[in-house]
mmCIF file of C-alpha atoms and ligand atoms in Angstrom:
data_model
loop_
_atom_site.group_PDB
_atom_site.id
_atom_site.type_symbol
_atom_site.label_atom_id
_atom_site.label_comp_id
_atom_site.label_asym_id
_atom_site.label_seq_id
_atom_site.Cartn_x
_atom_site.Cartn_y
_atom_site.Cartn_z
ATOM 1 C CA MET A 1 70.244 92.938 69.916
ATOM 2 C CA THR A 2 72.900 92.083 67.370
ATOM 3 C CA GLU A 3 75.837 89.783 68.147
ATOM 4 C CA LYS A 4 78.361 91.287 70.576
ATOM 5 C CA VAL A 5 81.775 92.159 69.175
ATOM 6 C CA TYR A 6 84.952 91.734 71.229
ATOM 7 C CA PHE A 7 87.763 94.143 70.351
ATOM 8 C CA ASP A 8 89.758 93.869 73.599
ATOM 9 C CA HIS A 9 92.248 91.046 73.047
ATOM 10 C CA ASN A 10 95.101 92.861 74.783
ATOM 11 C CA ALA A 11 93.050 92.550 77.981
ATOM 12 C CA THR A 12 92.353 88.840 77.568
ATOM 13 C CA THR A 13 91.500 86.296 74.885
ATOM 14 C CA ALA A 14 88.923 83.512 74.725
ATOM 15 C CA ILE A 15 90.389 80.113 75.425
ATOM 16 C CA ASP A 16 90.992 78.094 72.246
ATOM 17 C CA LYS A 17 88.823 74.955 71.999
ATOM 18 C CA LYS A 18 91.919 72.818 71.344
ATOM 19 C CA VAL A 19 93.505 74.256 74.496
ATOM 20 C CA LEU A 20 90.409 73.442 76.525
ATOM 21 C CA GLY A 21 90.440 69.944 75.018
ATOM 22 C CA VAL A 22 93.894 69.118 76.381
ATOM 23 C CA MET A 23 93.077 70.651 79.783
ATOM 24 C CA MET A 24 89.832 68.779 80.453
ATOM 25 C CA PRO A 25 91.331 65.388 81.414
ATOM 26 C CA TYR A 26 93.463 67.162 84.025
ATOM 27 C CA LEU A 27 90.384 68.818 85.501
ATOM 28 C CA GLU A 28 88.101 65.781 85.388
ATOM 29 C CA MET A 29 90.336 62.973 86.607
ATOM 30 C CA GLN A 30 92.663 62.317 89.524
ATOM 31 C CA GLN A 31 95.783 63.951 88.215
ATOM 32 C CA GLY A 32 98.174 63.311 91.079
ATOM 33 C CA ASN A 33 100.663 65.712 92.577
ATOM 34 C CA PRO A 34 103.734 66.146 90.341
ATOM 35 C CA THR A 35 106.012 65.760 93.341
ATOM 36 C CA SER A 36 104.543 62.309 94.211
ATOM 37 C CA GLN A 37 106.586 59.314 93.146
ATOM 38 C CA HIS A 38 103.708 56.983 92.202
ATOM 39 C CA SER A 39 102.365 56.657 88.673
ATOM 40 C CA PHE A 40 99.764 59.441 89.148
ATOM 41 C CA GLY A 41 102.475 61.852 90.215
ATOM 42 C CA ARG A 42 104.809 60.776 87.432
ATOM 43 C CA HIS A 43 102.036 61.278 84.875
ATOM 44 C CA ALA A 44 101.428 64.817 86.158
ATOM 45 C CA ARG A 45 105.184 65.549 86.113
ATOM 46 C CA THR A 46 105.436 64.357 82.495
ATOM 47 C CA ALA A 47 102.539 66.641 81.497
ATOM 48 C CA ILE A 48 104.262 69.653 83.061
ATOM 49 C CA GLU A 49 107.599 68.868 81.420
ATOM 50 C CA GLU A 50 105.917 68.509 78.023
ATOM 51 C CA ALA A 51 104.273 71.907 78.485
ATOM 52 C CA ARG A 52 107.643 73.373 79.476
ATOM 53 C CA GLU A 53 109.077 72.134 76.169
ATOM 54 C CA GLN A 54 106.173 73.629 74.226
ATOM 55 C CA VAL A 55 106.682 77.038 75.865
ATOM 56 C CA ALA A 56 110.452 76.900 75.309
ATOM 57 C CA LEU A 57 110.056 75.923 71.670
ATOM 58 C CA ALA A 58 107.675 78.822 70.994
ATOM 59 C CA ILE A 59 110.192 81.436 72.150
ATOM 60 C CA HIS A 60 113.457 79.676 71.275
ATOM 61 C CA ALA A 61 114.574 79.134 74.848
ATOM 62 C CA HIS A 62 115.802 76.011 76.631
ATOM 63 C CA PRO A 63 113.132 74.159 78.664
ATOM 64 C CA THR A 64 115.257 74.535 81.806
ATOM 65 C CA GLU A 65 114.881 78.308 81.429
ATOM 66 C CA VAL A 66 111.077 78.171 81.829
ATOM 67 C CA ILE A 67 109.676 78.840 85.328
ATOM 68 C CA PHE A 68 105.904 78.538 85.534
ATOM 69 C CA THR A 69 104.089 81.234 87.526
ATOM 70 C CA SER A 70 100.493 82.274 88.136
ATOM 71 C CA GLY A 71 100.724 84.784 85.270
ATOM 72 C CA GLY A 72 102.511 87.844 83.972
ATOM 73 C CA THR A 73 102.013 89.852 87.154
ATOM 74 C CA GLU A 74 103.736 87.260 89.299
ATOM 75 C CA ALA A 75 106.576 86.742 86.815
ATOM 76 C CA ASN A 76 107.243 90.501 86.716
ATOM 77 C CA ASN A 77 107.151 90.807 90.509
ATOM 78 C CA MET A 78 109.399 87.772 90.751
ATOM 79 C CA ILE A 79 112.142 89.216 88.567
ATOM 80 C CA VAL A 80 111.974 92.695 90.146
ATOM 81 C CA HIS A 81 112.104 91.440 93.742
ATOM 82 C CA GLY A 82 114.325 88.478 92.935
ATOM 83 C CA ALA A 83 116.970 90.611 91.239
ATOM 84 C CA ALA A 84 116.706 93.436 93.765
ATOM 85 C CA ILE A 85 117.233 91.206 96.797
ATOM 86 C CA LYS A 86 120.396 89.797 95.200
ATOM 87 C CA ASN A 87 121.718 93.322 94.867
ATOM 88 C CA ALA A 88 120.819 95.376 97.951
ATOM 89 C CA GLN A 89 120.682 99.180 97.596
ATOM 90 C CA SER A 90 121.137 98.942 93.843
ATOM 91 C CA THR A 91 119.350 101.024 91.202
ATOM 92 C CA LEU A 92 116.397 99.496 89.382
ATOM 93 C CA VAL A 93 115.968 100.868 85.880
ATOM 94 C CA ARG A 94 112.756 100.682 83.854
ATOM 95 C CA SER A 95 111.021 102.568 81.082
ATOM 96 C CA ASN A 96 108.387 105.110 82.062
ATOM 97 C CA ILE A 97 105.668 103.148 80.208
ATOM 98 C CA GLU A 98 105.983 99.793 82.008
ATOM 99 C CA HIS A 99 102.916 97.907 83.168
ATOM 100 C CA PRO A 100 102.122 98.538 86.869
ATOM 101 C CA CYS A 101 103.265 95.019 87.742
ATOM 102 C CA VAL A 102 106.822 96.180 86.933
ATOM 103 C CA SER A 103 106.620 99.824 88.020
ATOM 104 C CA ARG A 104 104.796 99.316 91.342
ATOM 105 C CA PRO A 105 107.157 96.691 92.815
ATOM 106 C CA MET A 106 110.092 98.896 91.825
ATOM 107 C CA GLU A 107 108.454 101.915 93.451
ATOM 108 C CA ALA A 108 107.761 99.878 96.595
ATOM 109 C CA LEU A 109 111.438 98.932 96.764
ATOM 110 C CA THR A 110 112.482 102.579 96.708
ATOM 111 C CA HIS A 111 110.965 102.795 100.222
ATOM 112 C CA GLN A 112 113.258 99.982 101.333
ATOM 113 C CA GLY A 113 116.654 101.247 100.253
ATOM 114 C CA TRP A 114 116.706 100.696 96.496
ATOM 115 C CA HIS A 115 116.837 103.485 93.913
ATOM 116 C CA GLN A 116 114.905 103.838 90.690
ATOM 117 C CA ASP A 117 115.867 105.439 87.392
ATOM 118 C CA LEU A 118 113.603 105.866 84.393
ATOM 119 C CA LEU A 119 114.242 105.436 80.691
ATOM 120 C CA LYS A 120 112.039 107.996 78.979
ATOM 121 C CA VAL A 121 110.081 107.323 75.790
ATOM 122 C CA ASN A 122 109.802 109.870 73.000
ATOM 123 C CA HIS A 123 106.574 111.345 71.556
ATOM 124 C CA GLU A 124 105.943 108.092 69.640
ATOM 125 C CA GLY A 125 106.333 105.905 72.737
ATOM 126 C CA VAL A 126 109.779 104.570 71.846
ATOM 127 C CA ILE A 127 113.012 104.564 73.897
ATOM 128 C CA SER A 128 115.820 105.876 71.730
ATOM 129 C CA LYS A 129 119.472 104.814 72.048
ATOM 130 C CA GLU A 130 120.162 108.309 73.455
ATOM 131 C CA ALA A 131 117.672 107.800 76.301
ATOM 132 C CA TYR A 132 119.892 105.015 77.655
ATOM 133 C CA LYS A 133 122.816 107.425 77.762
ATOM 134 C CA ASN A 134 120.933 109.520 80.336
ATOM 135 C CA ILE A 135 121.155 106.737 82.915
ATOM 136 C CA ASN A 136 124.228 107.469 85.004
ATOM 137 C CA ALA A 137 123.801 104.871 87.760
ATOM 138 C CA ASN A 138 126.413 102.145 87.849
ATOM 139 C CA ASN A 139 125.273 99.616 90.416
ATOM 140 C CA ILE A 140 122.169 98.498 88.520
ATOM 141 C CA GLY A 141 120.272 95.513 89.941
ATOM 142 C CA LEU A 142 117.843 95.170 87.035
ATOM 143 C CA VAL A 143 116.893 96.940 83.838
ATOM 144 C CA SER A 144 113.423 96.162 82.554
ATOM 145 C CA VAL A 145 111.925 97.349 79.267
ATOM 146 C CA MET A 146 108.717 95.913 77.850
ATOM 147 C CA LEU A 147 108.867 94.459 74.345
ATOM 148 C CA ALA A 148 105.482 95.781 73.192
ATOM 149 C CA ASN A 149 103.309 98.231 75.056
ATOM 150 C CA ASN A 150 99.836 97.063 76.051
ATOM 151 C CA GLU A 151 98.203 100.399 75.203
ATOM 152 C CA THR A 152 99.926 101.732 72.080
ATOM 153 C CA GLY A 153 101.376 98.435 70.800
ATOM 154 C CA ALA A 154 104.725 100.232 70.204
ATOM 155 C CA ILE A 155 107.628 97.785 69.973
ATOM 156 C CA GLN A 156 110.999 98.508 71.609
ATOM 157 C CA ASP A 157 114.404 97.643 70.176
ATOM 158 C CA MET A 158 115.787 94.896 72.396
ATOM 159 C CA SER A 159 119.351 95.363 71.158
ATOM 160 C CA ASN A 160 119.474 98.747 72.955
ATOM 161 C CA LEU A 161 118.413 97.015 76.166
ATOM 162 C CA SER A 162 120.931 94.195 75.853
ATOM 163 C CA ASN A 163 123.829 96.542 74.950
ATOM 164 C CA PHE A 164 123.041 98.811 77.879
ATOM 165 C CA ALA A 165 122.765 95.874 80.317
ATOM 166 C CA LYS A 166 126.038 94.426 79.066
ATOM 167 C CA GLU A 167 127.842 97.740 79.471
ATOM 168 C CA LYS A 168 126.472 98.207 83.001
ATOM 169 C CA LYS A 169 126.847 94.517 83.926
ATOM 170 C CA ALA A 170 123.179 94.541 84.918
ATOM 171 C CA LEU A 171 120.506 91.866 84.750
ATOM 172 C CA SER A 172 118.141 92.572 81.848
ATOM 173 C CA HIS A 173 114.465 91.711 81.536
ATOM 174 C CA THR A 174 111.626 92.270 79.104
ATOM 175 C CA ASP A 175 107.903 92.001 79.717
ATOM 176 C CA ALA A 176 106.875 90.226 76.510
ATOM 177 C CA VAL A 177 103.273 89.584 77.619
ATOM 178 C CA GLN A 178 101.767 91.638 74.776
ATOM 179 C CA ALA A 179 104.343 90.874 72.097
ATOM 180 C CA PHE A 180 104.228 87.102 72.474
ATOM 181 C CA GLY A 181 101.906 85.559 69.899
ATOM 182 C CA LYS A 182 101.755 88.757 67.854
ATOM 183 C CA ILE A 183 105.354 89.107 66.693
ATOM 184 C CA ASP A 184 108.196 86.601 66.480
ATOM 185 C CA VAL A 185 109.709 86.495 69.966
ATOM 186 C CA ARG A 186 113.120 84.770 70.149
ATOM 187 C CA PHE A 187 114.675 84.673 73.592
ATOM 188 C CA ASP A 188 117.950 83.254 72.241
ATOM 189 C CA ASP A 189 118.431 86.180 69.831
ATOM 190 C CA MET A 190 117.633 88.946 72.307
ATOM 191 C CA HIS A 191 120.730 88.472 74.473
ATOM 192 C CA ILE A 192 118.877 89.399 77.625
ATOM 193 C CA ASP A 193 118.529 87.498 80.894
ATOM 194 C CA ALA A 194 114.835 87.245 81.563
ATOM 195 C CA MET A 195 111.442 87.533 79.919
ATOM 196 C CA THR A 196 107.814 87.436 81.085
ATOM 197 C CA LEU A 197 104.963 85.595 79.324
ATOM 198 C CA SER A 198 101.268 85.228 80.080
ATOM 199 C CA SER A 199 98.929 82.494 78.841
ATOM 200 C CA HIS A 200 95.604 84.318 78.692
ATOM 201 C CA LYS A 201 96.816 86.782 76.062
ATOM 202 C CA ILE A 202 97.452 83.928 73.611
ATOM 203 C CA TYR A 203 94.151 81.986 73.824
ATOM 204 C CA GLY A 204 95.315 79.965 76.816
ATOM 205 C CA PRO A 205 93.786 79.824 80.305
ATOM 206 C CA GLN A 206 94.003 82.676 82.801
ATOM 207 C CA GLY A 207 96.160 82.380 85.913
ATOM 208 C CA VAL A 208 99.290 80.911 84.360
ATOM 209 C CA GLY A 209 102.401 82.388 82.810
ATOM 210 C CA ALA A 210 106.145 82.042 82.942
ATOM 211 C CA LEU A 211 109.353 83.780 83.754
ATOM 212 C CA ILE A 212 112.044 82.793 81.282
ATOM 213 C CA LEU A 213 115.371 83.051 83.053
ATOM 214 C CA ASN A 214 118.711 82.166 81.551
ATOM 215 C CA LYS A 215 121.057 79.829 83.382
ATOM 216 C CA ARG A 216 123.606 82.523 84.238
ATOM 217 C CA SER A 217 121.115 84.561 86.246
ATOM 218 C CA ASP A 218 120.694 84.099 89.939
ATOM 219 C CA ILE A 219 117.628 85.578 91.595
ATOM 220 C CA GLU A 220 116.015 85.160 94.998
ATOM 221 C CA PRO A 221 112.584 83.435 95.071
ATOM 222 C CA LEU A 222 109.456 85.475 95.728
ATOM 223 C CA ILE A 223 107.569 82.464 97.123
ATOM 224 C CA TYR A 224 109.229 79.910 99.416
ATOM 225 C CA GLY A 225 107.933 76.445 100.230
ATOM 226 C CA GLY A 226 108.246 72.991 98.695
ATOM 227 C CA GLY A 227 110.921 73.974 96.198
ATOM 228 C CA GLN A 228 108.987 73.501 92.949
ATOM 229 C CA GLU A 229 110.204 75.166 89.743
ATOM 230 C CA LYS A 230 113.886 74.883 90.591
ATOM 231 C CA ASN A 231 113.262 76.373 94.045
ATOM 232 C CA LEU A 232 112.188 79.614 92.433
ATOM 233 C CA ARG A 233 108.423 79.254 92.660
ATOM 234 C CA SER A 234 107.169 76.949 95.365
ATOM 235 C CA GLY A 235 103.583 75.670 95.414
ATOM 236 C CA THR A 236 101.839 72.691 93.836
ATOM 237 C CA GLU A 237 101.639 73.349 90.132
ATOM 238 C CA ASN A 238 98.333 74.180 88.421
ATOM 239 C CA ILE A 239 98.655 71.235 86.036
ATOM 240 C CA ALA A 240 95.590 71.825 83.848
ATOM 241 C CA ALA A 241 96.507 75.499 83.356
ATOM 242 C CA ILE A 242 100.146 74.674 82.595
ATOM 243 C CA VAL A 243 99.129 72.004 80.082
ATOM 244 C CA GLY A 244 96.746 74.521 78.473
ATOM 245 C CA PHE A 245 99.453 77.175 78.336
ATOM 246 C CA GLY A 246 101.787 74.698 76.616
ATOM 247 C CA LYS A 247 99.166 73.889 73.991
ATOM 248 C CA ALA A 248 98.376 77.586 73.452
ATOM 249 C CA CYS A 249 102.099 78.180 72.795
ATOM 250 C CA GLU A 250 102.178 75.371 70.243
ATOM 251 C CA LEU A 251 99.086 76.713 68.458
ATOM 252 C CA ILE A 252 100.178 80.351 68.473
ATOM 253 C CA SER A 253 103.537 79.446 66.926
ATOM 254 C CA GLU A 254 101.726 77.701 64.071
ATOM 255 C CA SER A 255 99.191 80.483 63.449
ATOM 256 C CA MET A 256 101.098 83.672 64.314
ATOM 257 C CA LYS A 257 101.975 84.723 60.761
ATOM 258 C CA ILE A 258 98.438 84.206 59.433
ATOM 259 C CA THR A 259 96.889 85.970 62.430
ATOM 260 C CA SER A 260 99.201 88.968 62.241
ATOM 261 C CA THR A 261 98.586 89.414 58.488
ATOM 262 C CA HIS A 262 94.853 89.227 59.161
ATOM 263 C CA THR A 263 94.880 91.723 62.058
ATOM 264 C CA ARG A 264 97.147 94.097 60.065
ATOM 265 C CA GLU A 265 94.460 94.244 57.351
ATOM 266 C CA LEU A 266 91.785 94.999 59.955
ATOM 267 C CA GLN A 267 94.039 97.609 61.549
ATOM 268 C CA LYS A 268 94.659 99.364 58.208
ATOM 269 C CA THR A 269 90.947 99.563 57.424
ATOM 270 C CA LEU A 270 90.100 100.745 60.925
ATOM 271 C CA GLU A 271 92.779 103.420 61.076
ATOM 272 C CA MET A 272 91.966 104.811 57.640
ATOM 273 C CA SER A 273 88.335 105.290 58.694
ATOM 274 C CA LEU A 274 89.247 106.658 62.123
ATOM 275 C CA LYS A 275 91.489 109.276 60.550
ATOM 276 C CA GLU A 276 88.718 110.296 58.141
ATOM 277 C CA LEU A 277 86.666 111.078 61.254
ATOM 278 C CA GLY A 278 89.509 113.173 62.690
ATOM 279 C CA ALA A 279 90.996 110.738 65.201
ATOM 280 C CA VAL A 280 94.560 111.014 66.450
ATOM 281 C CA ILE A 281 96.317 107.651 66.428
ATOM 282 C CA PHE A 282 99.020 107.283 69.053
ATOM 283 C CA ALA A 283 102.428 105.818 68.156
ATOM 284 C CA GLU A 284 101.180 105.789 64.581
ATOM 285 C CA ASN A 285 104.557 106.041 62.889
ATOM 286 C CA VAL A 286 106.612 103.457 64.738
ATOM 287 C CA ALA A 287 106.857 99.658 64.649
ATOM 288 C CA ARG A 288 103.645 98.597 66.339
ATOM 289 C CA LEU A 289 101.662 95.425 67.012
ATOM 290 C CA SER A 290 99.384 94.609 64.099
ATOM 291 C CA ASN A 291 96.336 94.163 66.332
ATOM 292 C CA THR A 292 96.518 97.356 68.407
ATOM 293 C CA THR A 293 95.135 100.834 67.731
ATOM 294 C CA PHE A 294 95.148 103.474 70.463
ATOM 295 C CA PHE A 295 93.337 106.648 69.442
ATOM 296 C CA ALA A 296 91.385 109.678 70.622
ATOM 297 C CA PHE A 297 89.045 112.339 69.320
ATOM 298 C CA LYS A 298 89.661 115.858 70.538
ATOM 299 C CA ASP A 299 86.983 117.049 73.010
ATOM 300 C CA ILE A 300 85.364 113.621 73.338
ATOM 301 C CA GLU A 301 85.759 111.829 76.648
ATOM 302 C CA GLY A 302 86.979 108.268 76.182
ATOM 303 C CA SER A 303 84.929 106.658 78.942
ATOM 304 C CA THR A 304 81.686 108.265 77.684
ATOM 305 C CA LEU A 305 82.281 106.958 74.179
ATOM 306 C CA LEU A 306 83.315 103.548 75.533
ATOM 307 C CA THR A 307 80.046 103.232 77.474
ATOM 308 C CA ALA A 308 77.983 104.294 74.454
ATOM 309 C CA LEU A 309 79.752 101.743 72.232
ATOM 310 C CA ASP A 310 79.398 99.034 74.866
ATOM 311 C CA LYS A 311 75.616 99.601 74.875
ATOM 312 C CA LYS A 312 75.711 98.971 71.117
ATOM 313 C CA GLY A 313 77.579 95.675 71.670
ATOM 314 C CA PHE A 314 81.211 96.690 71.010
ATOM 315 C CA ALA A 315 83.747 95.878 73.726
ATOM 316 C CA ILE A 316 86.758 98.189 73.575
ATOM 317 C CA ALA A 317 89.116 99.568 76.235
ATOM 318 C CA SER A 318 90.043 102.999 77.467
ATOM 319 C CA GLY A 319 93.693 102.088 78.087
ATOM 320 C CA SER A 320 95.247 99.413 80.232
ATOM 321 C CA ALA A 321 92.502 97.003 81.306
ATOM 322 C CA CYS A 322 94.198 96.526 84.642
ATOM 323 C CA SER A 323 93.878 100.215 85.438
ATOM 324 C CA SER A 324 90.446 100.874 83.974
ATOM 325 C CA VAL A 325 89.081 101.714 87.458
ATOM 326 C CA ASN A 326 91.636 104.496 87.522
ATOM 327 C CA LYS A 327 90.179 107.749 86.196
ATOM 328 C CA GLU A 328 93.590 109.306 85.579
ATOM 329 C CA PRO A 329 94.628 109.621 81.923
ATOM 330 C CA SER A 330 96.892 106.876 80.603
ATOM 331 C CA HIS A 331 100.368 107.063 82.162
ATOM 332 C CA VAL A 332 101.727 105.831 78.819
ATOM 333 C CA LEU A 333 100.298 108.799 76.924
ATOM 334 C CA LEU A 334 101.439 111.255 79.574
ATOM 335 C CA ALA A 335 104.942 109.734 79.351
ATOM 336 C CA MET A 336 104.790 110.366 75.597
ATOM 337 C CA GLY A 337 104.031 114.026 76.256
ATOM 338 C CA ILE A 338 100.475 113.839 74.945
ATOM 339 C CA ASP A 339 98.221 116.656 76.086
ATOM 340 C CA GLU A 340 96.191 115.608 79.149
ATOM 341 C CA ASP A 341 92.821 116.516 77.625
ATOM 342 C CA LEU A 342 93.490 114.494 74.495
ATOM 343 C CA ALA A 343 94.769 111.597 76.641
ATOM 344 C CA ARG A 344 91.419 111.555 78.467
ATOM 345 C CA GLY A 345 89.808 110.683 75.172
ATOM 346 C CA ALA A 346 91.993 107.630 74.569
ATOM 347 C CA LEU A 347 90.398 104.394 73.462
ATOM 348 C CA ARG A 348 92.060 101.120 72.536
ATOM 349 C CA ILE A 349 90.974 98.545 70.018
ATOM 350 C CA SER A 350 92.868 95.269 70.053
ATOM 351 C CA PHE A 351 91.918 92.669 67.465
ATOM 352 C CA GLY A 352 92.088 88.915 67.742
ATOM 353 C CA ASN A 353 92.126 86.068 65.263
ATOM 354 C CA GLN A 354 88.305 85.746 65.141
ATOM 355 C CA ASN A 355 87.527 89.370 64.286
ATOM 356 C CA THR A 356 86.305 90.165 60.774
ATOM 357 C CA ILE A 357 86.318 93.110 58.379
ATOM 358 C CA HIS A 358 82.520 93.069 58.596
ATOM 359 C CA GLU A 359 82.799 93.760 62.352
ATOM 360 C CA VAL A 360 85.210 96.627 61.696
ATOM 361 C CA ASN A 361 82.827 98.204 59.177
ATOM 362 C CA ASN A 362 79.871 97.821 61.541
ATOM 363 C CA PHE A 363 81.926 99.338 64.327
ATOM 364 C CA MET A 364 82.773 102.370 62.212
ATOM 365 C CA GLU A 365 79.112 102.923 61.327
ATOM 366 C CA THR A 366 78.151 102.807 65.018
ATOM 367 C CA LEU A 367 81.069 105.017 66.006
ATOM 368 C CA LYS A 368 80.014 107.674 63.475
ATOM 369 C CA GLN A 369 76.490 107.748 64.915
ATOM 370 C CA GLU A 370 77.703 107.877 68.521
ATOM 371 C CA LEU A 371 80.150 110.658 67.771
ATOM 372 C CA GLN A 372 77.392 112.683 66.159
ATOM 373 C CA THR A 373 75.127 112.182 69.191
ATOM 374 C CA LEU A 374 77.901 113.160 71.606
ATOM 375 C CA LYS A 375 78.788 116.243 69.594
ATOM 376 C CA GLN A 376 75.120 117.322 69.525
ATOM 377 C CA LEU A 377 74.859 116.842 73.299
ATOM 378 C CA THR A 378 78.043 118.844 73.847
ATOM 379 C CA ALA A 379 76.686 121.635 71.617
ATOM 380 C CA ILE A 380 73.413 121.763 73.611
ATOM 381 C CA ALA A 381 75.312 121.825 76.911
ATOM 382 C CA ALA A 382 77.635 124.610 75.723
HETATM 383 N N1 PLP B 1 102.359 92.872 81.388
HETATM 384 C C1 PLP B 1 101.613 93.432 80.432
HETATM 385 C C2 PLP B 1 102.285 94.255 79.380
HETATM 386 C C3 PLP B 1 100.234 93.259 80.411
HETATM 387 O O1 PLP B 1 99.503 93.834 79.459
HETATM 388 C C4 PLP B 1 99.627 92.488 81.435
HETATM 389 C C5 PLP B 1 98.166 92.323 81.489
HETATM 390 O O2 PLP B 1 97.395 93.082 80.968
HETATM 391 C C6 PLP B 1 100.459 91.891 82.398
HETATM 392 C C7 PLP B 1 101.823 92.115 82.347
HETATM 393 C C8 PLP B 1 99.899 91.054 83.500
HETATM 394 O O3 PLP B 1 99.703 89.724 83.078
HETATM 395 P P1 PLP B 1 98.689 88.774 83.859
HETATM 396 O O4 PLP B 1 97.313 89.244 83.556
HETATM 397 O O5 PLP B 1 98.961 87.394 83.327
HETATM 398 O O6 PLP B 1 99.012 88.867 85.307
#
């Protein structure tokens, strides 16, 4: 069998060797507890504070604004619950394409006295300025709009979010898990209150991320205990993972421009060939991540094609990795008004820095053959 090809970097990325290198000493040796006052503890504390600076530097935030969490899911739950509890019975506003770790906690809160209002995307997966005008609620506890969508890669205009939040005097948040490392993400320029990051999407370890929270914002903790992370996230820190996340942030800042130029070239080649085969590319005409292509072929089921391609060594996704057990069509595509049958065909390719044009060409050859086989089978069955 030929070498396997990984085209699913929006799901997770392989840890960078340099990242692993800085983590190993913290896994192999007695690292101490960062809250201890002896030299072991102080050493661990220093390592965490250095990582905090690396994260802050990468997104133009202040180190005191970085709260380490166990990943993007926790950071998103933390801001939703944390903001909601500070503002009982308020309305929580989000886009209708948010990741489930924003939408589900909000939905859960609607059973406990909070309200929810949705900002609706257009056919290209973008929230227009006008969409904000449809939100009439005034007591808004939080407004959350993701920076880049994990399925389509469509990028939202953060100035619309910050203007709306300012007008409504609401706390504003963006889930930047997919955007970070792929486009320039500057917390200081966005004029919003909070942002979510995840390490394993940027060649760092899994199980670590951060909520970036500006000093003006006051939220209630999700996890209580020893008071770590400014009382907002108790629990002994995962030092090796935090150190790895810091290093991944440093590396991604250095390589982002080169990587995004490279993935844009791969994306162009891929999409040209896909269109020649008759594919529909979602969110094709809007600002989109350079590594992400979400597409479908009419009358071809996505999961069937995914399985066939997997057997040939190509790892791609059929939508959000976190909901791949879910057989329902992508909620993002349905929110965009895409026909349900076409949405069932959706497949996502997300490139990473190690992918090559040779892999893209090989993929297209295999795809052509698999499509032909599937079409023949469909014809026989008909
Ligand atoms: N937000 C988005 C947009 C994501 O794509 C993901 C993961 O796929 C998450 C949040 C969750 O992050 P984590 O896996 O670190 O919990």
